[in-house]
PDB file of C-alpha atoms and ligand atoms in Angstrom:
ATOM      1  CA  UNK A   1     -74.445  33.681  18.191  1.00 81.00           C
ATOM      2  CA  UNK A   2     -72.889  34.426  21.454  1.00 90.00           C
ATOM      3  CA  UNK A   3     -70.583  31.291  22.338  1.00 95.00           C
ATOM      4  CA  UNK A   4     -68.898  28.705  20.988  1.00 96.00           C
ATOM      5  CA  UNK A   5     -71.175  26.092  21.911  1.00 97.00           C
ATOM      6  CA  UNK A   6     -74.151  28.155  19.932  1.00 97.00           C
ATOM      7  CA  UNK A   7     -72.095  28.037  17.157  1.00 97.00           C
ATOM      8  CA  UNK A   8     -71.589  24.547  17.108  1.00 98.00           C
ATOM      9  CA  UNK A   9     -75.040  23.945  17.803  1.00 98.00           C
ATOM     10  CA  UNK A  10     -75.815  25.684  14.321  1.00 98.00           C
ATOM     11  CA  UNK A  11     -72.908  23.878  12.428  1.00 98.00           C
ATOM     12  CA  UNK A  12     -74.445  20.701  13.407  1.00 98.00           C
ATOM     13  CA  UNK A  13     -77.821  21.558  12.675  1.00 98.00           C
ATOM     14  CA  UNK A  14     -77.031  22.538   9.410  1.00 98.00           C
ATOM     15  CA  UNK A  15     -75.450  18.988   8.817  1.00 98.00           C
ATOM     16  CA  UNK A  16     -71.885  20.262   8.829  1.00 98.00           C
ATOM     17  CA  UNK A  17     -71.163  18.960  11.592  1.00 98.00           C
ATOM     18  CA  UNK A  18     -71.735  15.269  11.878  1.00 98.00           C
ATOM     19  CA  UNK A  19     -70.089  13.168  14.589  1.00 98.00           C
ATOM     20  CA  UNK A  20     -69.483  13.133  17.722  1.00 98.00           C
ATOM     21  CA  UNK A  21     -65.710  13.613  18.093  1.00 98.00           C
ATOM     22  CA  UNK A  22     -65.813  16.723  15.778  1.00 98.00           C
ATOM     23  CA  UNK A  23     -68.299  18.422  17.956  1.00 98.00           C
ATOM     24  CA  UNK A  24     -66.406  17.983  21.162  1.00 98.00           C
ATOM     25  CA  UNK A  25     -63.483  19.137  19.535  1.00 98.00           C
ATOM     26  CA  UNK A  26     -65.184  22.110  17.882  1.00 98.00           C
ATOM     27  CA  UNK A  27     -67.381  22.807  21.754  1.00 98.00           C
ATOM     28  CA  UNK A  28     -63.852  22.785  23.641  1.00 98.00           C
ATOM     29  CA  UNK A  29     -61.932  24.804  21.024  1.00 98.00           C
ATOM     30  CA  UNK A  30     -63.459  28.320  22.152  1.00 97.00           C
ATOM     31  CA  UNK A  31     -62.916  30.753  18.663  1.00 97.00           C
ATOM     32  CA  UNK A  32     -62.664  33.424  20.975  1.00 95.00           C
ATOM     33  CA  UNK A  33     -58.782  32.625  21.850  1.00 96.00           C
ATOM     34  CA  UNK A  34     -58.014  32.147  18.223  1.00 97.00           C
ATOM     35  CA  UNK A  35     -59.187  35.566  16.145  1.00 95.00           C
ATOM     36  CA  UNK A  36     -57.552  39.434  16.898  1.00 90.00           C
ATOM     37  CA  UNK A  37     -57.917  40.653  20.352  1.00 84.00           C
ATOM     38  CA  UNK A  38     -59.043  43.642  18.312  1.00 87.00           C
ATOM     39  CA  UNK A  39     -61.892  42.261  16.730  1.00 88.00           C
ATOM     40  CA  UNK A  40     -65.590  42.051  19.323  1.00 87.00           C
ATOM     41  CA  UNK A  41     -66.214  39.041  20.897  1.00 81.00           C
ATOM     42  CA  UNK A  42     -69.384  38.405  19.110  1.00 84.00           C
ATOM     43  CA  UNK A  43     -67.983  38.219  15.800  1.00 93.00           C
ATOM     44  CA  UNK A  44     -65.529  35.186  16.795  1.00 95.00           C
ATOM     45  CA  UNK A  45     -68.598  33.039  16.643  1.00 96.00           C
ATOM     46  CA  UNK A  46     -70.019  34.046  13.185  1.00 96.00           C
ATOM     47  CA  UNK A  47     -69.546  31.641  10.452  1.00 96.00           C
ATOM     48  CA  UNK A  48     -66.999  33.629   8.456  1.00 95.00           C
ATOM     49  CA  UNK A  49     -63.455  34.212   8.181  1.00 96.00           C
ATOM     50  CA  UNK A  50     -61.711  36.655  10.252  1.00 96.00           C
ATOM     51  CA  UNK A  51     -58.221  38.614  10.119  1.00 92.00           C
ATOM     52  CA  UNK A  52     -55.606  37.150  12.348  1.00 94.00           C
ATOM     53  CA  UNK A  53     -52.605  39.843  11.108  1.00 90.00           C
ATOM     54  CA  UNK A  54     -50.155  39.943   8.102  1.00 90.00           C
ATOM     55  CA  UNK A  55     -52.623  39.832   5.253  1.00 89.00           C
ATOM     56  CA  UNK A  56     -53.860  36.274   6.786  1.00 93.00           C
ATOM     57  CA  UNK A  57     -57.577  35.003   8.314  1.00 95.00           C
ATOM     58  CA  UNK A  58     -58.473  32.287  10.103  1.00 97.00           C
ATOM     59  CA  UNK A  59     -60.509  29.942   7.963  1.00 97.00           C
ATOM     60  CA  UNK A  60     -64.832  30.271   8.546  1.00 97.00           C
ATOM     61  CA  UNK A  61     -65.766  27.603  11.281  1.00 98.00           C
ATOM     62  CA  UNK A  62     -67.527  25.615   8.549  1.00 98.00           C
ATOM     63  CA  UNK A  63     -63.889  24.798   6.715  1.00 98.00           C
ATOM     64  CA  UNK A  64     -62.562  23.590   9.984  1.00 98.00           C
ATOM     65  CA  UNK A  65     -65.576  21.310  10.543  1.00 98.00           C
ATOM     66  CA  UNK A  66     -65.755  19.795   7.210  1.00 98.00           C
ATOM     67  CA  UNK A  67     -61.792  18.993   7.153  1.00 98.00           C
ATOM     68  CA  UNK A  68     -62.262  17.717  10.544  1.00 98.00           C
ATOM     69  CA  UNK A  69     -65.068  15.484   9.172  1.00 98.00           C
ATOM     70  CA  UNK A  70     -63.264  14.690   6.000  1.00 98.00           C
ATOM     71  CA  UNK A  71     -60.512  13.789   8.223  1.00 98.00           C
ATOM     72  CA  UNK A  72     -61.698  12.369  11.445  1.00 98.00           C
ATOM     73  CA  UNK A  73     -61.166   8.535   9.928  1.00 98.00           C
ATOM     74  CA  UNK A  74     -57.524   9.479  10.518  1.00 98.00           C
ATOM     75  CA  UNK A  75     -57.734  11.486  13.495  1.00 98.00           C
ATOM     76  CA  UNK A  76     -57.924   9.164  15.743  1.00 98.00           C
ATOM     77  CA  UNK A  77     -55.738   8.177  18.976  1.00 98.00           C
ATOM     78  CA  UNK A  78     -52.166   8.314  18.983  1.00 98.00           C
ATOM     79  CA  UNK A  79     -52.684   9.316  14.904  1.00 98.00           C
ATOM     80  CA  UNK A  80     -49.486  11.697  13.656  1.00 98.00           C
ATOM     81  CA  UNK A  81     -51.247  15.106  11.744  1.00 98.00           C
ATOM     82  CA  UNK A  82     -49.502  17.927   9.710  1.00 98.00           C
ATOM     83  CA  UNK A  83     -51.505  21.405   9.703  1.00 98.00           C
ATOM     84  CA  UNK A  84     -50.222  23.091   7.229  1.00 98.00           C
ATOM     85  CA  UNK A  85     -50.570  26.945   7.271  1.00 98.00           C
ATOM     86  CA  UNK A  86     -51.164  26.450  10.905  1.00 98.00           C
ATOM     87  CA  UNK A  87     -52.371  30.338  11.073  1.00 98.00           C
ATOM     88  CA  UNK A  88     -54.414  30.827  14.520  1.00 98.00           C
ATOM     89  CA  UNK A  89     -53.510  27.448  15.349  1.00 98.00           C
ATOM     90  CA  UNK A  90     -57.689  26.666  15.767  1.00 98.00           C
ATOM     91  CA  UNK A  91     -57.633  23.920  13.580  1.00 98.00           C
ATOM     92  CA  UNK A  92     -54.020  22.323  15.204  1.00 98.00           C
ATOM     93  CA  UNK A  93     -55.588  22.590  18.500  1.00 98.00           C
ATOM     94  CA  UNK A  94     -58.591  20.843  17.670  1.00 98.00           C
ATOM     95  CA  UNK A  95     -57.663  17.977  15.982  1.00 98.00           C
ATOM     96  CA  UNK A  96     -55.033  17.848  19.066  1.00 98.00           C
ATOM     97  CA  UNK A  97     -58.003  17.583  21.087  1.00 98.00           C
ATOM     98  CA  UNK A  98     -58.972  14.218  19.006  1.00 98.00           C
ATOM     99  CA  UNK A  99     -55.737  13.097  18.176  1.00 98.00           C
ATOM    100  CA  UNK A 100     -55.562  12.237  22.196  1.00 97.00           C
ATOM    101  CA  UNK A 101     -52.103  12.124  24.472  1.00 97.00           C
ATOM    102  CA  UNK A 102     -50.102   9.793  22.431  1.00 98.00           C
ATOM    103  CA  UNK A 103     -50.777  11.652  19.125  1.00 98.00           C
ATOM    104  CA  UNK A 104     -48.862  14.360  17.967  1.00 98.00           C
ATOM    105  CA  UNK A 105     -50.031  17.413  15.825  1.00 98.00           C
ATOM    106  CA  UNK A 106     -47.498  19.515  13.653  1.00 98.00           C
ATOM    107  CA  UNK A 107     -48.434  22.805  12.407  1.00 98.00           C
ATOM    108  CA  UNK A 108     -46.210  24.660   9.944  1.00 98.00           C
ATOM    109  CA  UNK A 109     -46.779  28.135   9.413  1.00 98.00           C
ATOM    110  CA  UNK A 110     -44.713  30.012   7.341  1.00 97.00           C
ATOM    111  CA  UNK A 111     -45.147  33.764   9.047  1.00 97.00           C
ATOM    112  CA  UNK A 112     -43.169  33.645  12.691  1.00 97.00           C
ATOM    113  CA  UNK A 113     -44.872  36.172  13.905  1.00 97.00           C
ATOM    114  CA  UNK A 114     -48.252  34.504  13.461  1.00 97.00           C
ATOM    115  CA  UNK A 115     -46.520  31.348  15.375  1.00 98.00           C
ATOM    116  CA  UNK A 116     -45.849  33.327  18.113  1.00 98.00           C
ATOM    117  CA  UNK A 117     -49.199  33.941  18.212  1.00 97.00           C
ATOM    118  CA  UNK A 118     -50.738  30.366  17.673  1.00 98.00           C
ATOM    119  CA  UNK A 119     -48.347  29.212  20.648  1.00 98.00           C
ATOM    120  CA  UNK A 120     -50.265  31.957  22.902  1.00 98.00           C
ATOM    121  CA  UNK A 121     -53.824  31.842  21.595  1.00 98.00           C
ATOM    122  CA  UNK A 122     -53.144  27.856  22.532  1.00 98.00           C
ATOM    123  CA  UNK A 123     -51.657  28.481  25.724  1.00 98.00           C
ATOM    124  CA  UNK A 124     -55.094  30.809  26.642  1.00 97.00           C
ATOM    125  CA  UNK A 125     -57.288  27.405  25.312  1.00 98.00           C
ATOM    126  CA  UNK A 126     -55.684  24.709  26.348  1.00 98.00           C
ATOM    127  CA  UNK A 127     -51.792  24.801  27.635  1.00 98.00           C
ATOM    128  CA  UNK A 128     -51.766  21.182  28.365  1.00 98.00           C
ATOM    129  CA  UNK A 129     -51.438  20.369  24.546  1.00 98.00           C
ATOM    130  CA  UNK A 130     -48.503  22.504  24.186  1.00 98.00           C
ATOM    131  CA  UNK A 131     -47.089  21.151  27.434  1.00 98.00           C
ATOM    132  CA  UNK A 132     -47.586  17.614  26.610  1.00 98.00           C
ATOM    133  CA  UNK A 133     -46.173  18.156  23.359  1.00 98.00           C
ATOM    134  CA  UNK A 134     -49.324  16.939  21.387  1.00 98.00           C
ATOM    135  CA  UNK A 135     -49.464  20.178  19.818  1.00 98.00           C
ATOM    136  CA  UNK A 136     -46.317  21.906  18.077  1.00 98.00           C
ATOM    137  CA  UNK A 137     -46.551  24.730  16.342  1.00 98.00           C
ATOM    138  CA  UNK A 138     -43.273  25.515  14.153  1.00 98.00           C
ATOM    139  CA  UNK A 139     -42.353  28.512  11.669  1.00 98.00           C
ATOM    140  CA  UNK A 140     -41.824  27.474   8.234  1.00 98.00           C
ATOM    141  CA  UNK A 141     -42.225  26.944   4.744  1.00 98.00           C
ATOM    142  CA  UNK A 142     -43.535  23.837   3.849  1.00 98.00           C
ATOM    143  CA  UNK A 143     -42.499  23.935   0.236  1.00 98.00           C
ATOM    144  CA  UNK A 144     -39.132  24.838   0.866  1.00 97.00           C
ATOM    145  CA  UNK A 145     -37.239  22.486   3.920  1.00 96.00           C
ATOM    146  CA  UNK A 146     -39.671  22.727   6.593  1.00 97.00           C
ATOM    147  CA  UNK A 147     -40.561  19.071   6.172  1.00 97.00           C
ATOM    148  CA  UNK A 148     -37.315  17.762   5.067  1.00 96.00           C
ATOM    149  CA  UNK A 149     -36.682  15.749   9.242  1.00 94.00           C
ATOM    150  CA  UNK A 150     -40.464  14.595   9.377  1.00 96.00           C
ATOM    151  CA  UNK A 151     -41.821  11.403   9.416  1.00 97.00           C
ATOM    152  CA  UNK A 152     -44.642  10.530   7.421  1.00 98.00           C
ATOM    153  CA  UNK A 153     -47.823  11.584   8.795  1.00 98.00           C
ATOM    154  CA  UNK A 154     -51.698   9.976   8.877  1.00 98.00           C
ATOM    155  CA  UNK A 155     -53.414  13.053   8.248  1.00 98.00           C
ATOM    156  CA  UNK A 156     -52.381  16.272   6.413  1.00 99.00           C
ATOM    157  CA  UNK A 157     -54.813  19.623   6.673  1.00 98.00           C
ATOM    158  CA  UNK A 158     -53.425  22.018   4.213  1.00 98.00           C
ATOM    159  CA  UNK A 159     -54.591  25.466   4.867  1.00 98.00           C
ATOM    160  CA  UNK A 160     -53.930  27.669   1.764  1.00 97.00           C
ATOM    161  CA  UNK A 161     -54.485  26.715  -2.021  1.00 97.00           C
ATOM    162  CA  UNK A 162     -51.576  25.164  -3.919  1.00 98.00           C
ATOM    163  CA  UNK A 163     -51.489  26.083  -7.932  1.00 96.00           C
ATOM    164  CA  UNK A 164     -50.920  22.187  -7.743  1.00 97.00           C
ATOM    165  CA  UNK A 165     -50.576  18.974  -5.830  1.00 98.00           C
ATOM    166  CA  UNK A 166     -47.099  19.239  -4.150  1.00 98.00           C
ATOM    167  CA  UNK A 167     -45.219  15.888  -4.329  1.00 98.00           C
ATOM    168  CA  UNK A 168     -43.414  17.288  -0.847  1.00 98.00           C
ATOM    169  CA  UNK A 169     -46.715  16.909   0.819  1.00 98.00           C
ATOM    170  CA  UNK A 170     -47.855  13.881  -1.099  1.00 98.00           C
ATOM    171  CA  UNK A 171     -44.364  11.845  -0.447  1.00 98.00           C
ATOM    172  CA  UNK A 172     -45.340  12.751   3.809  1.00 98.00           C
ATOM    173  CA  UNK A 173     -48.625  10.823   3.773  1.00 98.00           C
ATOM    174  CA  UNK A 174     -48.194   8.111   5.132  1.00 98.00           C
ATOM    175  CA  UNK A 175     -50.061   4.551   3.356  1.00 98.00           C
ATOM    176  CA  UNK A 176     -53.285   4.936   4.693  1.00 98.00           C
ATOM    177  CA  UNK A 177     -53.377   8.296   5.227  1.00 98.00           C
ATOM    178  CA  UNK A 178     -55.284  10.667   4.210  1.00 98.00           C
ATOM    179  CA  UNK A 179     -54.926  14.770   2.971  1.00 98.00           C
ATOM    180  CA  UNK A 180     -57.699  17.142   2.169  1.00 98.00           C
ATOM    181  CA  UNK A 181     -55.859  20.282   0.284  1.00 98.00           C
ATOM    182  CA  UNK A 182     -57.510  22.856  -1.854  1.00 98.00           C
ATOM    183  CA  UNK A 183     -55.718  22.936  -5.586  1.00 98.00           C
ATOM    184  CA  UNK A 184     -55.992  25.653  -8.053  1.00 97.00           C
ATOM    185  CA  UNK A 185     -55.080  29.263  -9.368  1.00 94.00           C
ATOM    186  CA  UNK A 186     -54.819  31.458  -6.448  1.00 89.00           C
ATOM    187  CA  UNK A 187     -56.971  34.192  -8.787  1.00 89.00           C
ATOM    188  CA  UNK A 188     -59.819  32.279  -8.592  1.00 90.00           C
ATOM    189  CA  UNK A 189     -61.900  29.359  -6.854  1.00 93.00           C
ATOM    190  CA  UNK A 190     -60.406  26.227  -6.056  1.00 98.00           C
ATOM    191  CA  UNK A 191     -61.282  22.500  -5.558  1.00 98.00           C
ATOM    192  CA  UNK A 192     -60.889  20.594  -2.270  1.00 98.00           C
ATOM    193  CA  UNK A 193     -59.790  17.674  -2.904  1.00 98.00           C
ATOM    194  CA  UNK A 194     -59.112  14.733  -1.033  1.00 98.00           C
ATOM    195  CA  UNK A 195     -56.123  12.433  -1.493  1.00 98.00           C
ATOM    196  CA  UNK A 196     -56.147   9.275   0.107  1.00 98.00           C
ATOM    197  CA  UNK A 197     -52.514   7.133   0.221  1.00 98.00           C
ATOM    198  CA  UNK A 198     -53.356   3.528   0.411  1.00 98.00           C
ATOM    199  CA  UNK A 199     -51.626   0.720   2.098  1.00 97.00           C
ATOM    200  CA  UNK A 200     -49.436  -0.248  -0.637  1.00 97.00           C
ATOM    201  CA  UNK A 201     -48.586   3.149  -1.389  1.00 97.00           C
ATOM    202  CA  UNK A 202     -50.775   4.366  -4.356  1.00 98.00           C
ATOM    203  CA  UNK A 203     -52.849   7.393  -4.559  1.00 98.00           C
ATOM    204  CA  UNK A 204     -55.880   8.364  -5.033  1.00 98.00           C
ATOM    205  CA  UNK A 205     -57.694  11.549  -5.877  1.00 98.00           C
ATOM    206  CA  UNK A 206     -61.197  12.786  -5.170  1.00 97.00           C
ATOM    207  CA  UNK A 207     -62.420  16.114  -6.062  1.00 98.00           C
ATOM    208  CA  UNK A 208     -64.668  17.576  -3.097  1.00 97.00           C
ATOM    209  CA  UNK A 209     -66.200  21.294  -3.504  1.00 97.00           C
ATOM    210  CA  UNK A 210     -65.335  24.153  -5.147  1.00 97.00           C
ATOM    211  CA  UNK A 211     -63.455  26.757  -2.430  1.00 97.00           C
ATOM    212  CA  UNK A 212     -61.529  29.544  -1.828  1.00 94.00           C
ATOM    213  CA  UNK A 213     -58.309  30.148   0.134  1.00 95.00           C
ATOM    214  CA  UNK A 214     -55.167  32.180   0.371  1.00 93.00           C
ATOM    215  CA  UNK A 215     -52.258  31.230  -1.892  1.00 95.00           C
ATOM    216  CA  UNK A 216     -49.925  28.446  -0.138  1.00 97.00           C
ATOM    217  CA  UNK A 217     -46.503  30.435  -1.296  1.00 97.00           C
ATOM    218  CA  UNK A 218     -42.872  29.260  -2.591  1.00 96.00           C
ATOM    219  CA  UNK A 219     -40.460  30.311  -0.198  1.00 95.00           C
ATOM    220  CA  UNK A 220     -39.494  34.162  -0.689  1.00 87.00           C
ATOM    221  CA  UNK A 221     -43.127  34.371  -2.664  1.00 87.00           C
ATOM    222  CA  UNK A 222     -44.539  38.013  -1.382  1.00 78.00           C
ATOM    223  CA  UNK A 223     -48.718  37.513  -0.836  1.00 69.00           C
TER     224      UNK A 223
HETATM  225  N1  SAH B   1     -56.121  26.950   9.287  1.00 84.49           N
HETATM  226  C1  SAH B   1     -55.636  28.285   9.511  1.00 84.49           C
HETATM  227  C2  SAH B   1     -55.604  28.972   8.148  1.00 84.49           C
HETATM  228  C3  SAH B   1     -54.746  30.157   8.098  1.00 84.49           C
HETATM  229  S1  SAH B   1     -54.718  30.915   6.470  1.00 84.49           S
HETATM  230  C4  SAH B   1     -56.591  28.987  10.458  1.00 84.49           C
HETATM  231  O1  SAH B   1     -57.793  28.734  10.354  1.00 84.49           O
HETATM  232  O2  SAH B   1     -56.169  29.795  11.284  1.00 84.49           O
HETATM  233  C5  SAH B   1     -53.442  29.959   5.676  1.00 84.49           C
HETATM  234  C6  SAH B   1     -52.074  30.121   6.269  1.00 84.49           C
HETATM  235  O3  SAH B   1     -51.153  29.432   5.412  1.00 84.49           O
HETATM  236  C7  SAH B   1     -51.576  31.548   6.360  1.00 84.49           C
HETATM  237  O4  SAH B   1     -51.356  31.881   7.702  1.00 84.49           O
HETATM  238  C8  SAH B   1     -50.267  31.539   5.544  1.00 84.49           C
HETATM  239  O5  SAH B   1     -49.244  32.339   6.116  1.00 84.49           O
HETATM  240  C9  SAH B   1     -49.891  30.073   5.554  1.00 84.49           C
HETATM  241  N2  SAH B   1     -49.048  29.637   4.429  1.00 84.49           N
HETATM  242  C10 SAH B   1     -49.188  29.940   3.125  1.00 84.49           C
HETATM  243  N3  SAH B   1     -48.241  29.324   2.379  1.00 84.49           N
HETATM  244  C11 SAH B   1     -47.486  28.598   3.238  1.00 84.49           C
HETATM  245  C12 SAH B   1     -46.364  27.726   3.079  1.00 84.49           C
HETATM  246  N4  SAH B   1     -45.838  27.486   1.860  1.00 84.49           N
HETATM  247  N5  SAH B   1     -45.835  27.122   4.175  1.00 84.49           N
HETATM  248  C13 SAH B   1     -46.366  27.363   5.418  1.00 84.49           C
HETATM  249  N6  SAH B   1     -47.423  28.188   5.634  1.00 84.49           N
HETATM  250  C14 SAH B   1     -47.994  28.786   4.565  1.00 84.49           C
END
C-alpha cells in the first residue's frame, strides 16, 4: 500500500473499519507524519507497528481503528478525550479530527522527548488542532500526578497495558463515558477491555480481544 487512503481502503474492507466518521478521521490522518523520518515511506502504510524512538512504537493502524470504533459513541462533538500514552500523537490527532472545534483531546505521554515529537508530527498534519487548542499533547505520567487538575473526561484511549485497572483512570471517566484499556501481565498477552461508566456512576466491564502492548509504567518504572 502506497497512501493512506489505500490503507484505509483495506481496513475497511476487512470490516475493521466500519463507519463513516472513523474513516474520515483515519483518510485525513496521513501515517506518514506520525512514524520515524528514518523509516521508508512505504512502510508507514503497512498494517503493523512501527518504532517511533525510546524503546516505543506507534500502535498497527488496525488498534487505532478498532478503539476509534469502540469509541466513536463518545467521540462525538464538543466530547472531552484522554489519550493516554499519547506516543506519535496519531491516535490524539484523529479522534481530534472527530471530536470537532469545541472538543478537546488530552494526550499524556510520559517520555518528553516523544512529546516534542507528537507536537511536530501534528503540526506537519494538521496545525490547526494544536492552534485551536483541540489537541494538547502534555508530558507525563498518568499514574503518578499527571491527572491530578483534570476534569473528568467522555472517552479515555489508554495506549499501553496496565497489570490492572487503575482507579486513577477509572475515577476520570466521566458517567457515561466510556474507556477501552488493555489489562494484564506485561510478559504476556493482554485483554482489551472496555469499561463503560454509566449515568449514575457505576461501572461496567466487558472483556474485548486478547492483545498485546507495551507496559503502561509507575512513575520512575525503567521499560
Ligand atoms: N497510541 C500511541 C501508542 C504509543 S505506545 C501511538 O500509536 O503512537 C504507548 C505509549 O505509552 C508509549 O509511548 C509509552 O511511553 C507511554 N506510556 C507508558 N506508560 C505510561 C504512563 N504511565 N503514563 C504516560 N505514558 C505512558
Amino acid at each position: 500500500m502506497r497512501t493512506q487512503g489505500q490503507l484505509v481502503e483495506r481496513l475497511k474492507s476487512s470490516g475493521v473499519v466500519k463507519h463513516a466518521d472513523v474513516e474520515r478521521a483515519m483518510r485525513e490522518c496521513d501515517r506518514k507524519h506520525y512514524v520515524d523520518s528514518g523509516i521508508p515511506a512505504a512502510y508507514a502504510y503497512q498494517d503493523s507497528p512501527l518504532p517511533i524512538g525510546y524503546h516505543e512504537t506507534i500502535s498497527a493502524p488496525h488498534m487505532h481503528a478498532t478503539c476509534l470504533e469502540l469509541l466513536r459513541d463518545h467521540l462525538t462533538e464538543g466530547a472531552r478525550v484522554l489519550d493516554v500514552g499519547s506516543g506519535s500523537g496519531y491516535l490524539a490527532a484523529a479522534m481530534g479530527m472527530m471530536v470537532g472545534d469545541t472538543g478537546k483531546v488530552v494526550g499524556i505521554e510520559k517520555h518528553p522527548e516523544l512529546v516534542e515529537k507528537s507536537i511536530a508530527n501534528v503540526r506537519k498534519d494538521h496545525p490547526k488542532l494544536l492552534e485551536d487548542g483541540v489537541v494538547e499533547l502534555c508530558a507525563g505520567n498518568v499514574l503518578g500526578d499527571a491527572l491530578d487538575r483534570e476534569e473528568p473526561f467522555d472517552a479515555i484511549h489508554v495506549g499501553a497495558a496496565a497489570s490492572k485497572l487503575p482507579d486513577v483512570l477509572v475515577k476520570k471517566l466521566a458517567p457515561g463515558g466510556r474507556m477501552v484499556i488493555p489489562v494484564g501481565s506485561q510478559w504476556d498477552y493482554q485483554v482489551m477491555q472496555c469499561i463503560d461508566k454509566d449515568e449514575g456512576g457505576q461501572v461496567h466491564k466487558h472483556d474485548l480481544m486478547y492483545v498485546r502492548y507495551v507496559p503502561l509504567t509507575e512513575p520512575g518504572e525503567v521499560w
